[in-house]
mmCIF file of C-alpha atoms in Angstrom:
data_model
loop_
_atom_site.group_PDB
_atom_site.id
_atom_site.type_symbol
_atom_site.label_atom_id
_atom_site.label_comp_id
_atom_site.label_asym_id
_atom_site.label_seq_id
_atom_site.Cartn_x
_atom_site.Cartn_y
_atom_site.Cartn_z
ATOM 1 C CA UNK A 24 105.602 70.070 104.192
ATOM 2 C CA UNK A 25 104.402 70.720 107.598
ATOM 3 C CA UNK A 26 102.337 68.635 109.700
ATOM 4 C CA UNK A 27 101.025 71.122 112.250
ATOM 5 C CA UNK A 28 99.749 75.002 112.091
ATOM 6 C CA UNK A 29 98.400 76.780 114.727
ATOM 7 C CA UNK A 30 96.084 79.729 113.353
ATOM 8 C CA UNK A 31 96.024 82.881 115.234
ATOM 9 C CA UNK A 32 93.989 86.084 113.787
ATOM 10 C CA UNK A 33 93.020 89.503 114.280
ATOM 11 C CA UNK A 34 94.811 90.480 117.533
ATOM 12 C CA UNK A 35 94.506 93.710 116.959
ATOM 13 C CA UNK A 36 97.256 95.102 119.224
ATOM 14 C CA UNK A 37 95.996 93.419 122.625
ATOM 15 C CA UNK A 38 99.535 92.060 124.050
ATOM 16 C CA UNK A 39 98.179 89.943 127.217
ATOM 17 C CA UNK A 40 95.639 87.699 124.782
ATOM 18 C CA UNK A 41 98.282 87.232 122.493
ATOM 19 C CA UNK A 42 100.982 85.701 124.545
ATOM 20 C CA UNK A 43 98.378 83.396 126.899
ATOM 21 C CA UNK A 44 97.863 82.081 123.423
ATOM 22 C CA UNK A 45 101.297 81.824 122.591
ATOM 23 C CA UNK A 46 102.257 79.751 125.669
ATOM 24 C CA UNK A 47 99.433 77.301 125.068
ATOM 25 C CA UNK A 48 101.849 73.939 124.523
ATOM 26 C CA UNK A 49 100.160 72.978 121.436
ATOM 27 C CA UNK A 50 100.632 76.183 120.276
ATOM 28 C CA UNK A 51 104.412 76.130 121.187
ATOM 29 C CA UNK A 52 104.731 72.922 119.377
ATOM 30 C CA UNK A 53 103.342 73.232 116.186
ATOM 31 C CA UNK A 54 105.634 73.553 113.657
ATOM 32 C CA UNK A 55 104.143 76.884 112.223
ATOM 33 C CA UNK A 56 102.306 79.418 113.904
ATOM 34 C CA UNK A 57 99.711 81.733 110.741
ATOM 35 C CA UNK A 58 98.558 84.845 111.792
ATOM 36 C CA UNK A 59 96.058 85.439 108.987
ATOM 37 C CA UNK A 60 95.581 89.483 109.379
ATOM 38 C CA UNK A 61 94.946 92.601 111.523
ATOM 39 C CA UNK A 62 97.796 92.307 113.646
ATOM 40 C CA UNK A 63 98.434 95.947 114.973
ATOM 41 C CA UNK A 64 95.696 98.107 114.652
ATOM 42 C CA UNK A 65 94.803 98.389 118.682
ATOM 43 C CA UNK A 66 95.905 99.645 121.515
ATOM 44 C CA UNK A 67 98.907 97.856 121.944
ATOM 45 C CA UNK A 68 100.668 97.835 117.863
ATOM 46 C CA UNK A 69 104.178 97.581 118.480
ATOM 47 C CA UNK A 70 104.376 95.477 121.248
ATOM 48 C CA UNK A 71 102.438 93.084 119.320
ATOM 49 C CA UNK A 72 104.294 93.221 116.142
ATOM 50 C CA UNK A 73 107.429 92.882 118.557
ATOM 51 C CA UNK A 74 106.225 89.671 120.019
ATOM 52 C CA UNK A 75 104.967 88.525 116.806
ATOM 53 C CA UNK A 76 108.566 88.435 115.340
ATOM 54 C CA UNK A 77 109.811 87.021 118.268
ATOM 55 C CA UNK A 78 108.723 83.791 117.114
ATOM 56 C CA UNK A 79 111.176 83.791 114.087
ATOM 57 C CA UNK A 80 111.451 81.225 111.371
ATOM 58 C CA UNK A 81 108.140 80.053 112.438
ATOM 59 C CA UNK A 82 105.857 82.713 112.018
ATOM 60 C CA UNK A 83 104.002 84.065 108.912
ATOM 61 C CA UNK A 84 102.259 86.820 108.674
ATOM 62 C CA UNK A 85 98.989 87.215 106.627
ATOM 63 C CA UNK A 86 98.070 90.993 105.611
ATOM 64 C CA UNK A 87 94.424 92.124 106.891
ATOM 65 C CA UNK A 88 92.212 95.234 105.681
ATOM 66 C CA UNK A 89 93.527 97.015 108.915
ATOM 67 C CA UNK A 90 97.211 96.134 108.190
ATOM 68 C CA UNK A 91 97.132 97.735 104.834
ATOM 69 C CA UNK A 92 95.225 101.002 106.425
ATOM 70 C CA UNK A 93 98.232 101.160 108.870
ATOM 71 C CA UNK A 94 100.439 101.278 106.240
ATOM 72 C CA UNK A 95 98.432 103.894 103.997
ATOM 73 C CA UNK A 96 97.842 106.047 106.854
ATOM 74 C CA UNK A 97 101.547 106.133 107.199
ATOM 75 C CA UNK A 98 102.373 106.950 103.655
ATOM 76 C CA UNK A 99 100.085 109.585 103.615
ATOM 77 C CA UNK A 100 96.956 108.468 102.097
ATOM 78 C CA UNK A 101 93.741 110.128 102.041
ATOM 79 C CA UNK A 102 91.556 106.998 103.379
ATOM 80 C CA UNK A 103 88.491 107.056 105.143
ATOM 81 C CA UNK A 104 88.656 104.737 108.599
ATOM 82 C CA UNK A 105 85.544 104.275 110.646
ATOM 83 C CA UNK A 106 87.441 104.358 114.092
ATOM 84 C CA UNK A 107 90.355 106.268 115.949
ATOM 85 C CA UNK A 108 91.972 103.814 116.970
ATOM 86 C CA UNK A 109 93.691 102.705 113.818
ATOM 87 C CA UNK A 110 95.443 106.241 112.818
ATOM 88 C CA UNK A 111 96.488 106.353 116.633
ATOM 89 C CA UNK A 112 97.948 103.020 115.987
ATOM 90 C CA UNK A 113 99.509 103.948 113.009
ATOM 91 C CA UNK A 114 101.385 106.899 114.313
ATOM 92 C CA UNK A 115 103.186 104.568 116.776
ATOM 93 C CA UNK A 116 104.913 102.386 114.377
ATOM 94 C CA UNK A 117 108.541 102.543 113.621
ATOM 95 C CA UNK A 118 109.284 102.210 109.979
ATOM 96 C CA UNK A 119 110.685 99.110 110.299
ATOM 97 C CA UNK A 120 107.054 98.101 111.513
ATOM 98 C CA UNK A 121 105.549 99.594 108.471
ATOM 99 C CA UNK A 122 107.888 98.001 106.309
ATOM 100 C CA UNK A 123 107.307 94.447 107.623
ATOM 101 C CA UNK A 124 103.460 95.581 107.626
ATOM 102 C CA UNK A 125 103.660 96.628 103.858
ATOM 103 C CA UNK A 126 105.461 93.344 102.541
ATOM 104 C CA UNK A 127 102.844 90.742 103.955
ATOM 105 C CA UNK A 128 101.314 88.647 101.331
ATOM 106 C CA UNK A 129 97.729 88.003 101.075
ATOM 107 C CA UNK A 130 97.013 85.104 100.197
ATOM 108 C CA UNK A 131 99.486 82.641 101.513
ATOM 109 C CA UNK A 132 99.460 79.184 100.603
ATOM 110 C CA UNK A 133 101.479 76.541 101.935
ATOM 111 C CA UNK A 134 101.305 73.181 102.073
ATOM 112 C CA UNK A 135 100.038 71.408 104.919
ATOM 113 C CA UNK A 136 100.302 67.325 106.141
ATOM 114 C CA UNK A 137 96.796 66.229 105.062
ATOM 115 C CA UNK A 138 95.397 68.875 103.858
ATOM 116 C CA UNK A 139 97.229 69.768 100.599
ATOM 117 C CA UNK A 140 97.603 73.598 99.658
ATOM 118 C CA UNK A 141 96.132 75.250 102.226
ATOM 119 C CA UNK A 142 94.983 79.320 101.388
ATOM 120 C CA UNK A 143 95.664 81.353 104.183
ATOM 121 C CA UNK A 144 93.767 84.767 103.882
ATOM 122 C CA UNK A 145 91.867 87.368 106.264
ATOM 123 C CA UNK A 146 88.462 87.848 104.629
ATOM 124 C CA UNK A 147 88.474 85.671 101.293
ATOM 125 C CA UNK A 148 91.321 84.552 99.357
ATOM 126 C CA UNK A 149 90.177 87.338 96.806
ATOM 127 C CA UNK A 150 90.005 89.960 99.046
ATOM 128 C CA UNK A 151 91.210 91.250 102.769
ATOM 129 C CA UNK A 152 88.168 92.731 103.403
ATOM 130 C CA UNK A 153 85.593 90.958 101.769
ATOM 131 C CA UNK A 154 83.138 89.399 104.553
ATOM 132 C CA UNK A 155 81.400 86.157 103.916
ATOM 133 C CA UNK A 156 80.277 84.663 107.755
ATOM 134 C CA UNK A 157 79.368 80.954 108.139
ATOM 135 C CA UNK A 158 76.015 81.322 107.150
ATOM 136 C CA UNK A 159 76.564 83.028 104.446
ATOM 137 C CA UNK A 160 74.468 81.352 101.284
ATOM 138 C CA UNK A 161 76.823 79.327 99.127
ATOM 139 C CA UNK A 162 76.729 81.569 96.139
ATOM 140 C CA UNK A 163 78.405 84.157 98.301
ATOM 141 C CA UNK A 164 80.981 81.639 99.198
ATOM 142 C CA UNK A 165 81.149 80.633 95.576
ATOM 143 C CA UNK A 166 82.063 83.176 94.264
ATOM 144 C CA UNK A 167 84.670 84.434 96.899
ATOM 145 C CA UNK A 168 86.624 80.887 95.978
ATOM 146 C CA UNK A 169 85.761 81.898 91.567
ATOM 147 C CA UNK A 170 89.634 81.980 91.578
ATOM 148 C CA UNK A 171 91.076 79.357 93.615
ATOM 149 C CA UNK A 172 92.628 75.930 91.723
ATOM 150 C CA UNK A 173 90.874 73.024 92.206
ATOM 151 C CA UNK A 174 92.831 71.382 94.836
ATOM 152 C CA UNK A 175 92.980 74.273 97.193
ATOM 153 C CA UNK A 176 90.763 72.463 99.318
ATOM 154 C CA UNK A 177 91.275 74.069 102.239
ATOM 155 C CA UNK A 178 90.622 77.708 103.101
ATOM 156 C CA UNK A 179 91.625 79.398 106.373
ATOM 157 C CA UNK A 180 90.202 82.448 107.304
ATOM 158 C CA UNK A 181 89.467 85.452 109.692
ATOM 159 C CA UNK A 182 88.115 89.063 109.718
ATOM 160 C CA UNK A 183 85.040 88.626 111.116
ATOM 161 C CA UNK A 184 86.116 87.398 114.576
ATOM 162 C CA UNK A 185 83.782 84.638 115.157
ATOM 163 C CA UNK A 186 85.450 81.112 115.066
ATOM 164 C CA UNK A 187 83.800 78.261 112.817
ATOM 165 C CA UNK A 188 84.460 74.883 110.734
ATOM 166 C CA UNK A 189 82.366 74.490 108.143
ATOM 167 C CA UNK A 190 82.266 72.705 104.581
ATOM 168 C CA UNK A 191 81.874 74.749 101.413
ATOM 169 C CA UNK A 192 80.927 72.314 98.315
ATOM 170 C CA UNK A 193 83.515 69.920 99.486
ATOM 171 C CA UNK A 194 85.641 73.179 100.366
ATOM 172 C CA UNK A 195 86.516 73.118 103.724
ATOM 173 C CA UNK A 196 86.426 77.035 105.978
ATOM 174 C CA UNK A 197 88.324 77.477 109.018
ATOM 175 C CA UNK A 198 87.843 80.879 110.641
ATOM 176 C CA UNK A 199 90.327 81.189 114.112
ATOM 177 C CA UNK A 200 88.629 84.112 115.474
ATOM 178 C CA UNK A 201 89.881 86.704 117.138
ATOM 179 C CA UNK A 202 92.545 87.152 119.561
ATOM 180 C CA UNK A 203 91.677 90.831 120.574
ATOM 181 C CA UNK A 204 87.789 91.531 119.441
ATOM 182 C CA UNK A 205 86.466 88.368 120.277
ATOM 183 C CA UNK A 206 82.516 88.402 119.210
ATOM 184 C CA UNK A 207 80.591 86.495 121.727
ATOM 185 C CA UNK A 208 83.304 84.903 123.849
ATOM 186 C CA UNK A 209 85.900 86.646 126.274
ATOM 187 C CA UNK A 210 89.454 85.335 125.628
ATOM 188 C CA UNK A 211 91.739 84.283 122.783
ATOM 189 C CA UNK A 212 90.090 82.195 119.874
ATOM 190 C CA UNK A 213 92.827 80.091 117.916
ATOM 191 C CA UNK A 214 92.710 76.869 115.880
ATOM 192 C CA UNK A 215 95.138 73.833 115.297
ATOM 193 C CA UNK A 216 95.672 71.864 111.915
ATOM 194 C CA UNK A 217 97.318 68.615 112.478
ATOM 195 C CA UNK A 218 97.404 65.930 110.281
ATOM 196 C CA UNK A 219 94.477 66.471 108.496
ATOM 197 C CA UNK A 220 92.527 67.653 111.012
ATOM 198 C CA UNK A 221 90.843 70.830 112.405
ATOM 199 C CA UNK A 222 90.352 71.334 115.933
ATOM 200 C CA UNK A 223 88.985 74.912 117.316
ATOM 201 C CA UNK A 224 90.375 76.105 120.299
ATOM 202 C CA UNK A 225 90.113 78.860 122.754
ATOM 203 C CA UNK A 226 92.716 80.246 125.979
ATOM 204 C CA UNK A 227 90.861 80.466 128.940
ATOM 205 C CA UNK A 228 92.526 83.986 130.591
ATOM 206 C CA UNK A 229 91.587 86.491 133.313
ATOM 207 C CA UNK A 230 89.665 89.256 132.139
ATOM 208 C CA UNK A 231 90.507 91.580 134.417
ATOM 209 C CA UNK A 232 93.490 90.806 134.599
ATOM 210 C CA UNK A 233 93.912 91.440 130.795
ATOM 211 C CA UNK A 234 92.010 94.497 130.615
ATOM 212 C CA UNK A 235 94.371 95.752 133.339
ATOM 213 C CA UNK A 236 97.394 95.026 131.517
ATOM 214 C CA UNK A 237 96.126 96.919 127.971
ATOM 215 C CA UNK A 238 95.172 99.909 129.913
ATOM 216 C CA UNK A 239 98.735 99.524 131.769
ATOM 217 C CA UNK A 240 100.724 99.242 128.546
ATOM 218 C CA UNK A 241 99.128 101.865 126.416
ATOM 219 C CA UNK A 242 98.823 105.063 125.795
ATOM 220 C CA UNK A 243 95.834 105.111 123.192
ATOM 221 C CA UNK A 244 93.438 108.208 124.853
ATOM 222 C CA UNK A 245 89.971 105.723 125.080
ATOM 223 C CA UNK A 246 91.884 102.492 126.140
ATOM 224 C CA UNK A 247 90.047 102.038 128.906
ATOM 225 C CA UNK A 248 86.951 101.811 127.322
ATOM 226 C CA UNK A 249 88.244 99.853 124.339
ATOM 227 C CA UNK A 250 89.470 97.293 126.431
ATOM 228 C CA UNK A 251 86.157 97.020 128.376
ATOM 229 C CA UNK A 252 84.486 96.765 124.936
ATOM 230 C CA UNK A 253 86.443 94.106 123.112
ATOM 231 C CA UNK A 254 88.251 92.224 125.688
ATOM 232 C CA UNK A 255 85.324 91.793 127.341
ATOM 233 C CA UNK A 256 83.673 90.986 124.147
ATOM 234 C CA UNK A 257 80.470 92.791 124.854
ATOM 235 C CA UNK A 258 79.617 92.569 121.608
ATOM 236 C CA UNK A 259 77.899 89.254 120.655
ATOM 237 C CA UNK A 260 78.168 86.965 117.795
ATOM 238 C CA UNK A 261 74.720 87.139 117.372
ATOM 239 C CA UNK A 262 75.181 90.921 117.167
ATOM 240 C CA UNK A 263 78.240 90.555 114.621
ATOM 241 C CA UNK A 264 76.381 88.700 112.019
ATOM 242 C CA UNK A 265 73.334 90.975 112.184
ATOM 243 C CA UNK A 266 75.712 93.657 111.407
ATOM 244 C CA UNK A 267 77.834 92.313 109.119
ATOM 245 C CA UNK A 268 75.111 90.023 107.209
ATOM 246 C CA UNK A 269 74.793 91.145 103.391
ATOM 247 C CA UNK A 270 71.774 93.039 101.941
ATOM 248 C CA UNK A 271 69.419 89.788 100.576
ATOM 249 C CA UNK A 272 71.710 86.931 102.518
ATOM 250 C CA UNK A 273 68.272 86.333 105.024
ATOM 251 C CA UNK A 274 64.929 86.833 104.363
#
């Protein structure tokens, strides 16, 4: 059993975000570092996925909705995907990348110091891309968790890029955010379990700086603009949940 897990979540292929969060020292000392989904689809996918497996021993992997178009893009699949981005990022995998993308689990479960089984998943433990926010009434949360055991307590989460801590019926939600969309905060979102306890965190980093270094290290056509959009996280939270809020979920 491990006593500390630092979360990390949709990076999305942005390199410089990544590794400032990387080198935060809690980050470097916790004895597991979750990734739970959408690791590579971005403008900077194997130099992600290449710095992702750096870590070694410590690192798992959770498969996201865009991981599993990056692979079915790859093999060929007819699938319809709402941006360019993500078959641009698919064509500049190696196979071994694909293979490693194609393997990820989803859920993961491990046990954690405090917590018990802790379900590791992108948008519910029933589904990648299911999206349930953290207002979300609790029969939409209900029945996302219909198959969990009763003492998965825990449930950490991502997908929709805005970091929260809430309870759920005595079920406690972790979201990380995001590491390259942020929604309503420049800079890497990230969260710590120690000991049977959540903390949220977030790497402070220069924007510029950061946009800079995606536009320098890739050669996606609109990376430029991408960056400007998403590392600068022009798009709000407030935004995010109007969009992604379910028909009947608000008045």
């Amino acid at each position: 059993m491990v006593s500390s897990v630092a979360v990390l979540s949709d990076i999305h292929g942005v390199l410089p975000v990544l590794e400032a969060v990387l080198n935060e020292p809690d980050v470097r000392a916790a004895d597991l570092v979750v990734v739970t989904g959408d690791h590579a689809s971005g403008p900077q996918p194997g130099a992600v996925l290449d710095r992702l497996l750096a870590e070694g021993d410590r690192l798992r992997l959770v498969r996201g909705n865009a991981d599993h178009e990056l692979v079915a893009l790859r093999r060929g699949e007819d699938i319809e995907i709402p941006d360019d981005v993500t078959p641009w990022a698919a064509a500049q995998l190696t196979d071994e990348q694909v293979a490693v993308l194609a393997d990820l689990p989803h859920p993961l479960v491990l046990d954690v110091d405090g917590f018990g089984p802790v379900v590791f998943c992108h948008g519910t433990p029933r589904r990648d891309d299911e999206i349930v926010l953290v207002d979300s009434p609790l029969s939409r949360w209900h029945a996302a968790f219909t198959d969990l055991p009763s003492d998965h307590r825990t449930v950490v989460c991502g997908h929709t890029h805005m970091p929260f801590c809430r309870l759920v019926d005595r079920r406690l939600v972790v979201n990380a955010g995001s590491i390259g969309m942020p929604y309503g905060r420049a800079g890497g979102s990230w969260a710590l379990l120690h000991d049977g306890g959540v903390s949220l965190r977030h790497a402070s980093i220069d924007i510029d700086a950061a946009v800079d270094a995606v536009v320098a290290g890739s050669e996606y056509p609109q990376r430029q603009s991408w960056a400007d959009e998403y590392v600068r996280a022009v798009n709000s939270d407030a935004d995010a949940i109007a969009a992604f809020t379910q028909p009947g979920d608000r008045p």
